[in-house]
CSV table of C-alpha atoms in Angstrom, one decimal:
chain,number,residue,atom,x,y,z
V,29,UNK,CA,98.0,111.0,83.0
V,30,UNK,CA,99.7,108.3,81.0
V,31,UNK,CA,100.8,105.1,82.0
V,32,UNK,CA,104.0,102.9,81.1
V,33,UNK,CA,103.3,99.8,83.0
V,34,UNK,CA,105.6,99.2,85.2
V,35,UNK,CA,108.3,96.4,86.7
V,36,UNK,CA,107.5,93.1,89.1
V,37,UNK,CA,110.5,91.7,91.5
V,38,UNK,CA,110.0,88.3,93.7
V,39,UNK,CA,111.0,84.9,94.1
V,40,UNK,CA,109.2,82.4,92.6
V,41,UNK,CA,109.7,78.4,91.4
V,42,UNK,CA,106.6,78.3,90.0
V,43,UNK,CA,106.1,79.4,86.3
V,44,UNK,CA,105.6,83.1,87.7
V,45,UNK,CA,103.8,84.0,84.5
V,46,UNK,CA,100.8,82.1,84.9
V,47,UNK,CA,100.8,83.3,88.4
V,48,UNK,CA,101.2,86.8,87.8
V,49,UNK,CA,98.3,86.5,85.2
V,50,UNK,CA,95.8,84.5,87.9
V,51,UNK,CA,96.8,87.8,90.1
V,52,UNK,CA,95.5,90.1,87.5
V,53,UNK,CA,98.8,91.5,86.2
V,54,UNK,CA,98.5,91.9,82.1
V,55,UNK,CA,100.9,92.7,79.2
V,56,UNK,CA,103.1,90.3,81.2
V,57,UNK,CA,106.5,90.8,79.2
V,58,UNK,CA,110.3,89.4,79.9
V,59,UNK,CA,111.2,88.4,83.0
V,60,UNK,CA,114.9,89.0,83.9
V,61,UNK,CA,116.5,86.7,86.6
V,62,UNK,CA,119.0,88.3,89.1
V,63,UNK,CA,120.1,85.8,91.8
V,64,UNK,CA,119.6,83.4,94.5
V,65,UNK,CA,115.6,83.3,92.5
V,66,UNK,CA,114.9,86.5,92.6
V,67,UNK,CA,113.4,87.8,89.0
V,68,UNK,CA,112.1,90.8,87.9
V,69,UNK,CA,109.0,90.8,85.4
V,70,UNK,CA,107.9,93.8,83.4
V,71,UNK,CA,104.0,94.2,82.8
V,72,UNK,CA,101.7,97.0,80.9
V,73,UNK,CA,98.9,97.0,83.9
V,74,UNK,CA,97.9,95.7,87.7
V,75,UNK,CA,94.7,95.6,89.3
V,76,UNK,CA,94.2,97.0,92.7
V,77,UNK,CA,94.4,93.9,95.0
V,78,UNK,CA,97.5,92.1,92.3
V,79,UNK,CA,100.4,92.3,94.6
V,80,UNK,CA,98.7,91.0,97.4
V,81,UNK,CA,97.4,88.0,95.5
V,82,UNK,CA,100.6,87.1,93.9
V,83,UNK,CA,101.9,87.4,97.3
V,84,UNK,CA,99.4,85.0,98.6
V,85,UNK,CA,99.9,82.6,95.8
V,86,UNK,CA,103.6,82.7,96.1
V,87,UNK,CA,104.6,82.7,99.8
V,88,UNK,CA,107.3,85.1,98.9
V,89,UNK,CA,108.0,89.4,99.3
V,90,UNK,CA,107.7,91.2,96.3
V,91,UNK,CA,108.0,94.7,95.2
V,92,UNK,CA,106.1,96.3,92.4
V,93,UNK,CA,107.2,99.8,90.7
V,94,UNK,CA,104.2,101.5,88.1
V,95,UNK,CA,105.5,104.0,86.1
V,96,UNK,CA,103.4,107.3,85.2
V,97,UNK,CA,105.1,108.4,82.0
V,98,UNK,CA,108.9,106.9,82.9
V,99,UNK,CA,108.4,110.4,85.1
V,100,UNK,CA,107.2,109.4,88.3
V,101,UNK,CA,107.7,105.7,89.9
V,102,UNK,CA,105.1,104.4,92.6
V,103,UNK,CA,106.3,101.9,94.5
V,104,UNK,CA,104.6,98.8,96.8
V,105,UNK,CA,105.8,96.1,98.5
V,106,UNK,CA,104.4,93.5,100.6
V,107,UNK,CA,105.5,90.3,102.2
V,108,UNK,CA,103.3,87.0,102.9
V,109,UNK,CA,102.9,87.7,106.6
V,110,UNK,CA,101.3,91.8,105.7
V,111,UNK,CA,104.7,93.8,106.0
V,112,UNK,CA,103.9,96.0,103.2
V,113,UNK,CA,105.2,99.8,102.3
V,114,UNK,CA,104.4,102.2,99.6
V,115,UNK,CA,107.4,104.7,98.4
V,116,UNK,CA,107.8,107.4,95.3
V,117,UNK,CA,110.1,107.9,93.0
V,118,UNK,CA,111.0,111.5,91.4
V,119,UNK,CA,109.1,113.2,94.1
V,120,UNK,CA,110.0,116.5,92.3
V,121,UNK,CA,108.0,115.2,88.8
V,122,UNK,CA,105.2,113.7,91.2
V,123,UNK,CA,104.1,117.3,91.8
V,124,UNK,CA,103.5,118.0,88.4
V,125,UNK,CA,100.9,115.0,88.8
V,126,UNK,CA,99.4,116.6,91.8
V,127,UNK,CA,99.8,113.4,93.7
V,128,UNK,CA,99.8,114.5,97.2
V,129,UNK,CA,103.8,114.1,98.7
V,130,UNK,CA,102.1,113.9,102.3
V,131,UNK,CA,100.9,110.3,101.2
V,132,UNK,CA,104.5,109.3,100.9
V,133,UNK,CA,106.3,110.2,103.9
V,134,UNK,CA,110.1,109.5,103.2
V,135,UNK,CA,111.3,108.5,107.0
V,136,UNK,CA,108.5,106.5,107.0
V,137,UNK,CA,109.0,104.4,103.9
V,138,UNK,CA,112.6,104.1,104.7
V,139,UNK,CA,111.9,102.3,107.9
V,140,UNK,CA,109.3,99.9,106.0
V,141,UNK,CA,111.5,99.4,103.1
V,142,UNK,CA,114.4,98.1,105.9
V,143,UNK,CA,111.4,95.8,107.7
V,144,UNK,CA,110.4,94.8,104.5
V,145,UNK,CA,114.4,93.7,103.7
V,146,UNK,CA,115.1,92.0,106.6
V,147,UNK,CA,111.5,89.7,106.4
V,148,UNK,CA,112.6,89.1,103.0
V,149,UNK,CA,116.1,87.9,104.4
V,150,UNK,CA,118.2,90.6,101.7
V,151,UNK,CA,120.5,93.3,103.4
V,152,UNK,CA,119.6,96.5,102.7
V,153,UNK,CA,121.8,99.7,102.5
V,154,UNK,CA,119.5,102.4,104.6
V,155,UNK,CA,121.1,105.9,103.0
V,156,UNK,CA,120.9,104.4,99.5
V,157,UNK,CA,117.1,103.4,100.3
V,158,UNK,CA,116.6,107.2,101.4
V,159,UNK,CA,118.8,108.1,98.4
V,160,UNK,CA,117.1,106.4,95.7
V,161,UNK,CA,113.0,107.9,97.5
V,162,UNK,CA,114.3,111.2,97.7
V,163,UNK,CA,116.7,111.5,94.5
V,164,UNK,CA,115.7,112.9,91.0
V,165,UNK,CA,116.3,111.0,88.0
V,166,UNK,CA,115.1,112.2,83.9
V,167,UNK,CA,113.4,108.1,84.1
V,168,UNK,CA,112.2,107.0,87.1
V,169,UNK,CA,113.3,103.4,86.0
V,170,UNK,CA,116.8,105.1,86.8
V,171,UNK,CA,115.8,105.3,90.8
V,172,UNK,CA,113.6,101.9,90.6
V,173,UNK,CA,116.8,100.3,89.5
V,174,UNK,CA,118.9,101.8,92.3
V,175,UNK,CA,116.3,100.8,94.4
V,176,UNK,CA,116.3,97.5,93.7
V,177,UNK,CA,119.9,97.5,94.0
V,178,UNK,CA,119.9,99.2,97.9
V,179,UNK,CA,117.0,97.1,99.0
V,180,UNK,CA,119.7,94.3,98.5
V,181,UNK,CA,118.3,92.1,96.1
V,182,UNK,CA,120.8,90.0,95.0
V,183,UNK,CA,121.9,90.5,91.5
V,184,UNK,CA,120.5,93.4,90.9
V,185,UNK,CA,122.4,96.5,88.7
């Protein structure tokens, strides 16, 4: 099963490089502001526990996509006080990677990814959240984007 790294979005002031490299993120590449802080950071790899220490060392939500091929997106997010959720994009491609659906329930997410939102103070659009989890895309960036976008991240396209 390949890998294409995948994508990074929070806030940070600090040089969000260095920090994403103390959280074990690699391949760190551009980093793309959107708005009121917000940036989004692609990288080639992510160690188990990354997310939650760049969390930690930041103080701020963030949401990390990895991409299996550009077919199948997996999605985390987690904000400093432990509201966290886990999504998938493509679902139909995911079952080509036997990764088990069940492990993603889709009402579930949805109401995490709207938690998640509001603790990170954005306004989120609830159908376009369910939208983007259960939609079909040829590259799952496609639905990571729209994600992005529905979550409410400001600046995002």
């Amino acid at each position: 099963m390949g890998n294409s790294g995948g994508s990074l979005t929070t806030r940070s002031t600090g040089e969000l490089h260095q920090l994403m490299r103390a959280a074990g993120f690699t391949g760190i590449d551009d980093t793309q502001a959107l708005a009121e802080g917000w940036q989004v950071t692609d990288f080639a790899d992510a160690g188990r526990r990354s997310l939650a220490s760049l969390v930690e060392r930041t103080g701020t939500p963030a949401i990390m996509l990895s991409f299996l091929d550009s077919d199948v997106g997996l999605v985390e997010a987690l904000t400093p006080d432990g509201n966290s959720w886990e999504g998938l994009l493509n679902r139909e491609k995911a079952k080509s990677y036997e990764i088990p659906l069940e492990h993603f329930p889709i009402e579930s997410a949805v109401a995490c990814a709207l938690a998640w939102s509001a603790a990170a103070g954005l306004m989120p659009d609830e159908e376009a959240i369910r939208q983007t989890l259960t939609g079909s895309a040829l590259f799952a960036e496609e639905l990571s984007s729209a994600l992005l976008v529905a979550l409410g991240l400001p600046g995002a396209t």
